[in-house]
Tab-separated table of C-alpha atoms in Angstrom:
chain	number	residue	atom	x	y	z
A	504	UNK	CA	167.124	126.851	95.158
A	505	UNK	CA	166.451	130.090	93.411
A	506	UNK	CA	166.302	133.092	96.037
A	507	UNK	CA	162.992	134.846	96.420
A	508	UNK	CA	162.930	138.556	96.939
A	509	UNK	CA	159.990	141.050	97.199
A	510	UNK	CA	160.664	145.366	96.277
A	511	UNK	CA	158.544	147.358	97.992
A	512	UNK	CA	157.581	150.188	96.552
A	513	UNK	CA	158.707	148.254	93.081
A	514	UNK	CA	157.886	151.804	91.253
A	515	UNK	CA	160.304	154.177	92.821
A	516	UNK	CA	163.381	154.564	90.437
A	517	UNK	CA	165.710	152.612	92.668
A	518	UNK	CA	163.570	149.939	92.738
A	519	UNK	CA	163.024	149.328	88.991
A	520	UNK	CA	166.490	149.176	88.605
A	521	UNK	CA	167.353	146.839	90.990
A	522	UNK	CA	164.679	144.342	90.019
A	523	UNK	CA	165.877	145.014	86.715
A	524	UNK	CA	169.660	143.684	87.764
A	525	UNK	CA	167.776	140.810	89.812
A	526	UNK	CA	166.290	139.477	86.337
A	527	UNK	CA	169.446	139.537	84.664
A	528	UNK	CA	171.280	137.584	87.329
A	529	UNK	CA	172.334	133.995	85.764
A	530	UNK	CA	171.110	132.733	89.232
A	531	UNK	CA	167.688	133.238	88.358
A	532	UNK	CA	166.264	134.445	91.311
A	533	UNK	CA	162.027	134.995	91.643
A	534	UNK	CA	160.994	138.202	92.314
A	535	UNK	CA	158.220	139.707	94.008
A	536	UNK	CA	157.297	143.176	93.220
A	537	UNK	CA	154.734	144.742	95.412
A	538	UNK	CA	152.818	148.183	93.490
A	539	UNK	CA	149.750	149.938	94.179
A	540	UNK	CA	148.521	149.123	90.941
A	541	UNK	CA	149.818	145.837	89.729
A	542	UNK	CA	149.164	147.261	85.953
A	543	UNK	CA	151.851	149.536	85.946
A	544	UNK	CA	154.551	146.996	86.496
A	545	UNK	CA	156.723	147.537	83.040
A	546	UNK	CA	156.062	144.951	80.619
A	547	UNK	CA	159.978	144.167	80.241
A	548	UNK	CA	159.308	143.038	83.868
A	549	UNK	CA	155.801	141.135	83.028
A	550	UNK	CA	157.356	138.945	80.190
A	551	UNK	CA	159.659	137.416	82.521
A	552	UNK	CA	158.969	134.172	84.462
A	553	UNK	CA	160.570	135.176	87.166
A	554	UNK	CA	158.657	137.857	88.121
A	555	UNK	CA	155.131	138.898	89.741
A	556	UNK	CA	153.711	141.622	90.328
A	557	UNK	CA	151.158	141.842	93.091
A	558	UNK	CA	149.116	144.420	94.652
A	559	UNK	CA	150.267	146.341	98.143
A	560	UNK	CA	150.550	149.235	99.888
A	561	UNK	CA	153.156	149.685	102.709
A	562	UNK	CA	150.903	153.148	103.703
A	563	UNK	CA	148.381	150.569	104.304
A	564	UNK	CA	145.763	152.229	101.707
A	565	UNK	CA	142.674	150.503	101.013
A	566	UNK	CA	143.702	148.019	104.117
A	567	UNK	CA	145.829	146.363	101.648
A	568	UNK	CA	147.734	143.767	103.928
A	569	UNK	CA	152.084	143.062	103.313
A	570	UNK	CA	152.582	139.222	102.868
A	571	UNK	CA	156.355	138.809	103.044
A	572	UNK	CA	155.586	134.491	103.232
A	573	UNK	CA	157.971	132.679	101.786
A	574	UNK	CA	160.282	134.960	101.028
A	575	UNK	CA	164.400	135.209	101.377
A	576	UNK	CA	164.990	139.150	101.374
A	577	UNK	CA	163.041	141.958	101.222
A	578	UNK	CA	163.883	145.707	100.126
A	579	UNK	CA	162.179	148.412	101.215
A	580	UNK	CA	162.317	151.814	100.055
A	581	UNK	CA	160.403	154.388	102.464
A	582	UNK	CA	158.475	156.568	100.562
A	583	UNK	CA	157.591	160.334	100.890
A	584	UNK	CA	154.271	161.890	101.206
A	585	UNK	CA	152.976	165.276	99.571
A	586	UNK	CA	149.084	164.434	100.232
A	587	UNK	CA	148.585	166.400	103.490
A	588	UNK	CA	149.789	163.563	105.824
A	589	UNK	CA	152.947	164.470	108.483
A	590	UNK	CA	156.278	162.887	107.273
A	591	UNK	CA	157.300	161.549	110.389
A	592	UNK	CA	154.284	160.590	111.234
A	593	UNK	CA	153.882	158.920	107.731
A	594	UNK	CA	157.488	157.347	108.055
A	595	UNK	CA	156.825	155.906	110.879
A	596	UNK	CA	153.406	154.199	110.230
A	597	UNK	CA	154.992	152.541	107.340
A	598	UNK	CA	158.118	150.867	108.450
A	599	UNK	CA	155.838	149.644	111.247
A	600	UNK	CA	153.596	147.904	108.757
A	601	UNK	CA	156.960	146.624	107.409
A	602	UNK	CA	158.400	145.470	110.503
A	603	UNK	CA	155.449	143.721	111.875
A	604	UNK	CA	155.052	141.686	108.265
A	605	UNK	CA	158.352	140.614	108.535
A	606	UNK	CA	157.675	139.252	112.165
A	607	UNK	CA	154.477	137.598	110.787
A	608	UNK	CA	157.209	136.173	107.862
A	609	UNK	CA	160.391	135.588	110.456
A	610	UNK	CA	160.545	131.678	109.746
A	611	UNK	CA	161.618	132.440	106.318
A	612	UNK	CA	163.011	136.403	105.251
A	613	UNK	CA	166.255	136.104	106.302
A	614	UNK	CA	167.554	140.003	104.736
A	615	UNK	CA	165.908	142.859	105.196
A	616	UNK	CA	167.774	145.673	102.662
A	617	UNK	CA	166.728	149.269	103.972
A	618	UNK	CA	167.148	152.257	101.191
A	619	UNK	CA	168.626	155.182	102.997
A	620	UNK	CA	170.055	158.448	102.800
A	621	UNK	CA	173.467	160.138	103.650
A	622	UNK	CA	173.056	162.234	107.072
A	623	UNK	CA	170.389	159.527	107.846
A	624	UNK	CA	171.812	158.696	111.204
A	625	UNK	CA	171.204	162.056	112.600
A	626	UNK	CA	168.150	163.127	113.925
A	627	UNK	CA	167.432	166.482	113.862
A	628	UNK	CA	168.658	169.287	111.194
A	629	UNK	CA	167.918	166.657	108.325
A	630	UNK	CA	164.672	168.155	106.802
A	631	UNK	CA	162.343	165.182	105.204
A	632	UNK	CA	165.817	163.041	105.552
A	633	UNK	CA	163.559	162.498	108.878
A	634	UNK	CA	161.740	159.666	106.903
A	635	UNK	CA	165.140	157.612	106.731
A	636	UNK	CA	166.417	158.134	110.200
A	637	UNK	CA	162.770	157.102	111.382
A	638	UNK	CA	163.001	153.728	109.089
A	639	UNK	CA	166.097	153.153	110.047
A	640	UNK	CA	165.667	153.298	113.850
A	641	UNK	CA	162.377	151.101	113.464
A	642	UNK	CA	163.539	148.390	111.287
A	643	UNK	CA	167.902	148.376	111.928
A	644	UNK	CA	166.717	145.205	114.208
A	645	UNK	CA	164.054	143.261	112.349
A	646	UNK	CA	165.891	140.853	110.389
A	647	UNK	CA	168.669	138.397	111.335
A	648	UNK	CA	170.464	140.184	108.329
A	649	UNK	CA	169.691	144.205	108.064
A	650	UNK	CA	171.266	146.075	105.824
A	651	UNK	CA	171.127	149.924	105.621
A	652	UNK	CA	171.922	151.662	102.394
A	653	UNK	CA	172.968	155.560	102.497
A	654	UNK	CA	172.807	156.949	98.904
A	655	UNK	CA	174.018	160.388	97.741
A	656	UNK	CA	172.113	162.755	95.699
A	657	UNK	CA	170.675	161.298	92.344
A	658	UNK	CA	172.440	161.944	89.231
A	659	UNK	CA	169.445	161.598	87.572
A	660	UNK	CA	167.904	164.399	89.507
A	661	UNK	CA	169.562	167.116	86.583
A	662	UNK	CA	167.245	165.919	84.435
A	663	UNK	CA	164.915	169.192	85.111
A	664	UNK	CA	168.190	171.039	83.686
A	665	UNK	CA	166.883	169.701	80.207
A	666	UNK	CA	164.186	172.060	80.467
A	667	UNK	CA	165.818	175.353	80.461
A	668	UNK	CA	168.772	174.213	77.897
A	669	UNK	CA	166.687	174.818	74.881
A	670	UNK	CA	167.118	178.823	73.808
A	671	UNK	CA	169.877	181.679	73.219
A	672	UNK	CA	170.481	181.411	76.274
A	673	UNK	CA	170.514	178.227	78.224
A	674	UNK	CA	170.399	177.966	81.651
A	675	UNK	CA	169.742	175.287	84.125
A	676	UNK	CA	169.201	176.034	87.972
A	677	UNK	CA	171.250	174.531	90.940
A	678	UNK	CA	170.361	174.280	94.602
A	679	UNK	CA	173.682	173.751	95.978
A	680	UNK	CA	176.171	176.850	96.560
A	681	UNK	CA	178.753	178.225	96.098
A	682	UNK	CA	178.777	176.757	92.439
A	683	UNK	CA	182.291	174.715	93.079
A	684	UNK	CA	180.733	172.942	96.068
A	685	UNK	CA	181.026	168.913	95.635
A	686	UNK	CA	178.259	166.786	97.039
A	687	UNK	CA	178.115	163.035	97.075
A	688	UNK	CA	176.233	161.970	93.421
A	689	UNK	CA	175.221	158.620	92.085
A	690	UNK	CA	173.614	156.967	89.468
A	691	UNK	CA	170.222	154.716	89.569
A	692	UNK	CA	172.050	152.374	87.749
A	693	UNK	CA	175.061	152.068	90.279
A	694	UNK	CA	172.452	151.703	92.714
A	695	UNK	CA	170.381	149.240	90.989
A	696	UNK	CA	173.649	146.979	90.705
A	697	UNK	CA	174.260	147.332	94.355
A	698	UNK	CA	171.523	146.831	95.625
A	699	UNK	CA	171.233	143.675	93.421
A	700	UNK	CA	174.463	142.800	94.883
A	701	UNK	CA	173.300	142.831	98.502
A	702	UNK	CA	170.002	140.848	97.738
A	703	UNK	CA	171.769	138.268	95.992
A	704	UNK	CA	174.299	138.170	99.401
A	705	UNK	CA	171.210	136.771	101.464
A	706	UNK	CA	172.781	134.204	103.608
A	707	UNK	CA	175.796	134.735	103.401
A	708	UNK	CA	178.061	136.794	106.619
A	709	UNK	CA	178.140	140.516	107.000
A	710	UNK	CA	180.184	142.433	108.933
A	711	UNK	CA	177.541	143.583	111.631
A	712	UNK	CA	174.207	143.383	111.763
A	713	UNK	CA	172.831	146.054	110.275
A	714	UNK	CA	175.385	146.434	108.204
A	715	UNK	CA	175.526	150.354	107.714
A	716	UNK	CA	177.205	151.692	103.966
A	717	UNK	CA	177.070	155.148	102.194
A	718	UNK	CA	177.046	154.647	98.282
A	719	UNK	CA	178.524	157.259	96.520
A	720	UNK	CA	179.519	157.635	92.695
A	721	UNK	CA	183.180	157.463	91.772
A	722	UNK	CA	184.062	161.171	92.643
A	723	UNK	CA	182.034	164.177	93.676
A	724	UNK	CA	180.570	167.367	91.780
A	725	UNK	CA	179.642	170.762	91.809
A	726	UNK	CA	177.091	172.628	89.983
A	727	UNK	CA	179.845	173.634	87.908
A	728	UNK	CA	181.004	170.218	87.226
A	729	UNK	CA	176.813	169.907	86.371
A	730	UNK	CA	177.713	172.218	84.023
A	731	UNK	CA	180.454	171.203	82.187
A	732	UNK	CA	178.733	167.619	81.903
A	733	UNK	CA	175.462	169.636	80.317
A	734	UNK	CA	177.933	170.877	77.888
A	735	UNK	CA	180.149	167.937	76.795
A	736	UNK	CA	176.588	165.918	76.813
A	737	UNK	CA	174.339	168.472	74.607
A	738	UNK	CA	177.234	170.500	72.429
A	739	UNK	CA	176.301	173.591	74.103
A	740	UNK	CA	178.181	175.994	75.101
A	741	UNK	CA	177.895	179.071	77.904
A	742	UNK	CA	175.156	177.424	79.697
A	743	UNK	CA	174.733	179.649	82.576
A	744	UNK	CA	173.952	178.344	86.083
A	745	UNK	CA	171.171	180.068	88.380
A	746	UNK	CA	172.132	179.768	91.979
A	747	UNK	CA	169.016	179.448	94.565
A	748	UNK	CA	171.149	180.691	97.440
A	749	UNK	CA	169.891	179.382	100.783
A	750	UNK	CA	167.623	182.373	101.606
A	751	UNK	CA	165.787	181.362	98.394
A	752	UNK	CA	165.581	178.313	98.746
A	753	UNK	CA	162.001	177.870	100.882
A	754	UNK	CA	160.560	179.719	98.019
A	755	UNK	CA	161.942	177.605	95.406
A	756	UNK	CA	160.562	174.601	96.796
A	757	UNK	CA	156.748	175.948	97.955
A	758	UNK	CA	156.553	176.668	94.404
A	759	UNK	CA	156.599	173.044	93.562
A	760	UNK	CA	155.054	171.148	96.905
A	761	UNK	CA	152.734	172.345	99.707
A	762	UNK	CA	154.319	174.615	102.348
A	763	UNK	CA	154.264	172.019	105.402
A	764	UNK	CA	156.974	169.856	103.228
A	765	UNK	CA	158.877	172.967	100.860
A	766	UNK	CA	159.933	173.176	104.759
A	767	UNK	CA	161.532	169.752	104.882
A	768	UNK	CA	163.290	170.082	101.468
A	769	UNK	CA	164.475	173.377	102.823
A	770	UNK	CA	166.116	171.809	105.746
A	771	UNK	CA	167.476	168.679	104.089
A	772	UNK	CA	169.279	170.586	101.292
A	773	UNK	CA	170.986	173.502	104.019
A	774	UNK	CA	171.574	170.702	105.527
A	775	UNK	CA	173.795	169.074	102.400
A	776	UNK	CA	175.548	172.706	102.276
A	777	UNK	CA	178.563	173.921	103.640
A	778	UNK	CA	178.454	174.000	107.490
A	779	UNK	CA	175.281	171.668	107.375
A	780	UNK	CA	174.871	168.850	109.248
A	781	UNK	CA	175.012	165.856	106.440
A	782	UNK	CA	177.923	168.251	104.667
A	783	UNK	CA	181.154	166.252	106.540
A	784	UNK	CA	179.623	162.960	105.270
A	785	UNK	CA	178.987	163.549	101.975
A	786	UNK	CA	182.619	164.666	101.896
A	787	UNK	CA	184.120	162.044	103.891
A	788	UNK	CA	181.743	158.956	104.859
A	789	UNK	CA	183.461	156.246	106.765
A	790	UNK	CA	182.170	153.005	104.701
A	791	UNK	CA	181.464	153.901	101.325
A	792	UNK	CA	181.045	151.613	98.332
A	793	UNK	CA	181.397	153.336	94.995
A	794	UNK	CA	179.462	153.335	91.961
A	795	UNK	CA	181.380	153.798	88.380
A	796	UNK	CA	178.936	155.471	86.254
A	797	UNK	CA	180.063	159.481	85.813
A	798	UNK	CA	177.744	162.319	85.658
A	799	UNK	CA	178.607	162.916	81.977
A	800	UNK	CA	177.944	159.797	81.021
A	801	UNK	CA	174.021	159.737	82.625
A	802	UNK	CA	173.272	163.438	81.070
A	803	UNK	CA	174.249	161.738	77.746
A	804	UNK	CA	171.532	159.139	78.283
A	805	UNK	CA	169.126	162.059	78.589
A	806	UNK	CA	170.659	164.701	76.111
A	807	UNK	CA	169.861	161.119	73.298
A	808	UNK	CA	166.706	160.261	74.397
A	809	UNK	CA	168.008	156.962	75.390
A	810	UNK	CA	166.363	157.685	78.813
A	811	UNK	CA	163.282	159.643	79.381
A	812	UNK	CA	163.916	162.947	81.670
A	813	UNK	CA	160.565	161.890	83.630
A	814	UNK	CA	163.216	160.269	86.212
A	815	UNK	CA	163.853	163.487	87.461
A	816	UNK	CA	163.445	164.174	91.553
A	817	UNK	CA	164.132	160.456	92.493
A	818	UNK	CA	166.256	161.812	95.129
């Protein structure tokens, strides 16, 4: 029998494009996609019979209620919050509602695959990496298989660079210093594949329960690896690169999100820096599985038009 596996949220990035590796598996398995609005589900997704899209909200929104009958695996992606509400608090209230459907559902999930963060584990000094340590804690029990993904930063996150390229004098902007600092990177894709991987594993042994892995792309970069990736993808040449050094770096982010969380992203990105407290694992995590998609090759993607730079801040 096919497996049956539910995303939840199915319209975060990593989620798309692990349902879409689900559908192309020759195993055929059904899949469940849980979104706020049902609509939205992409009709590449719609026109296959193995797939449904119903309507849910793990915030619990409109009282909508998780129904995880039925099912083999789930995977759950916490989400953040910009609408006022405390992340922790948020967090927390969320992998509850997850945990307690999958009690409801314990006769039949037999996986639970958690979507995490590298520096997760730790919890303090993390910034809104809070979120994933608090899912983490709640839910590393609530399966007879749990499996904990750590991801590093999203490659597809230098999408915004796209925006400043055009010009005499292009420029993109880079939150990580100095400029030859490497940081753990990764591609969507490689995720997608991965996590496709692991779903399609229900059943079968794992190491420990949870099992606990970092996923990384095949090397790391620095903004001036960014760089020279903007350059081989677009033909440009001199692009310069526009530290935010660390004393900046609150600014930089209330400019984009409410004060109360342009603190978090403060904290979780010092926090990725040299010194920081997530810096030692994104250099030198103990179980890592690596993707194979390079940098270059994903900046192409959005230097063509193949993929649409509205992917950007997935991370």
């Amino acid at each position: 029998m096919p497996l049956t596996i539910t995303v939840l949220p199915a319209s975060t990035q990593a989620g798309k494009e692990t349902i879409r590796f689900l559908l192309q598996d020759e195993s055929q398995p059904k899949i469940k996609a849980i979104y706020r609005d049902p609509a939205k589900a992409p009709s590449e997704f719609t026109s296959n019979a193995n797939f449904t899209a119903v309507q849910g909200d793990v915030s619990g929104a409109g009282d909508s209620e998780l129904d995880f009958g039925d099912l083999d695996a789930v995977f759950y992606i916490p989400p953040p919050t910009y609408d006022g509400r405390d992340t922790d608090d948020f967090a927390r209230a969320c992998a509850d509602r997850v945990k307690a459907a999958l009690r409801k559902a314990s006769s039949s999930v037999k996986r639970l695959l958690v979507f995490s963060a590298s520096g997760a584990q730790y919890e303090k000094d993390i910034g809104i990496l809070s979120l994933n340590h608090i899912a983490d804690t709640i839910l590393e029990d609530s399966a007879p298989e749990v499996v904990i993904a750590r991801t590093g930063f999203f490659m597809e996150n230098w999408a915004s660079a796209f925006e400043t390229l055009e010009g005499d004098k292009p420029y993109f902007e880079s939150l990580f210093t100095p400029l030859d600092y490497k940081i753990a990177m990764i591609s969507t894709v490689d995720i997608g594949k991965v996590m496709a991987r692991f779903l399609l594993q229900t059943g079968q042994p794992l190491p420990s329960s949870p099992y606990i892995f970092d996923l990384h792309g095949p090397r790391s970069y620095s903004a001036n690896d960014v760089r020279g990736a903007l350059e081989t993808a677009t033909g440009k040449k001199d692009i310069e690169i526009k530290a935010i050094e660390p004393d900046k770096l609150f600014e930089y982010y209330n400019s984009k999100v409410p004060e109360k969380y342009a603190k978090g992203l403060e904290e979780m990105t010092v926090a990725m820096l040299p010194g920081g407290r997530v810096a030692g694992d994104m250099e030198r995590p103990e179980n890592v599985v690596r993707g194979e998609i390079e940098l270059v090759d994903v900046l192409r993607k959005f230097a063509s038009g193949e993929v649409t730079k509205a992917v950007s801040g997935a991370f």
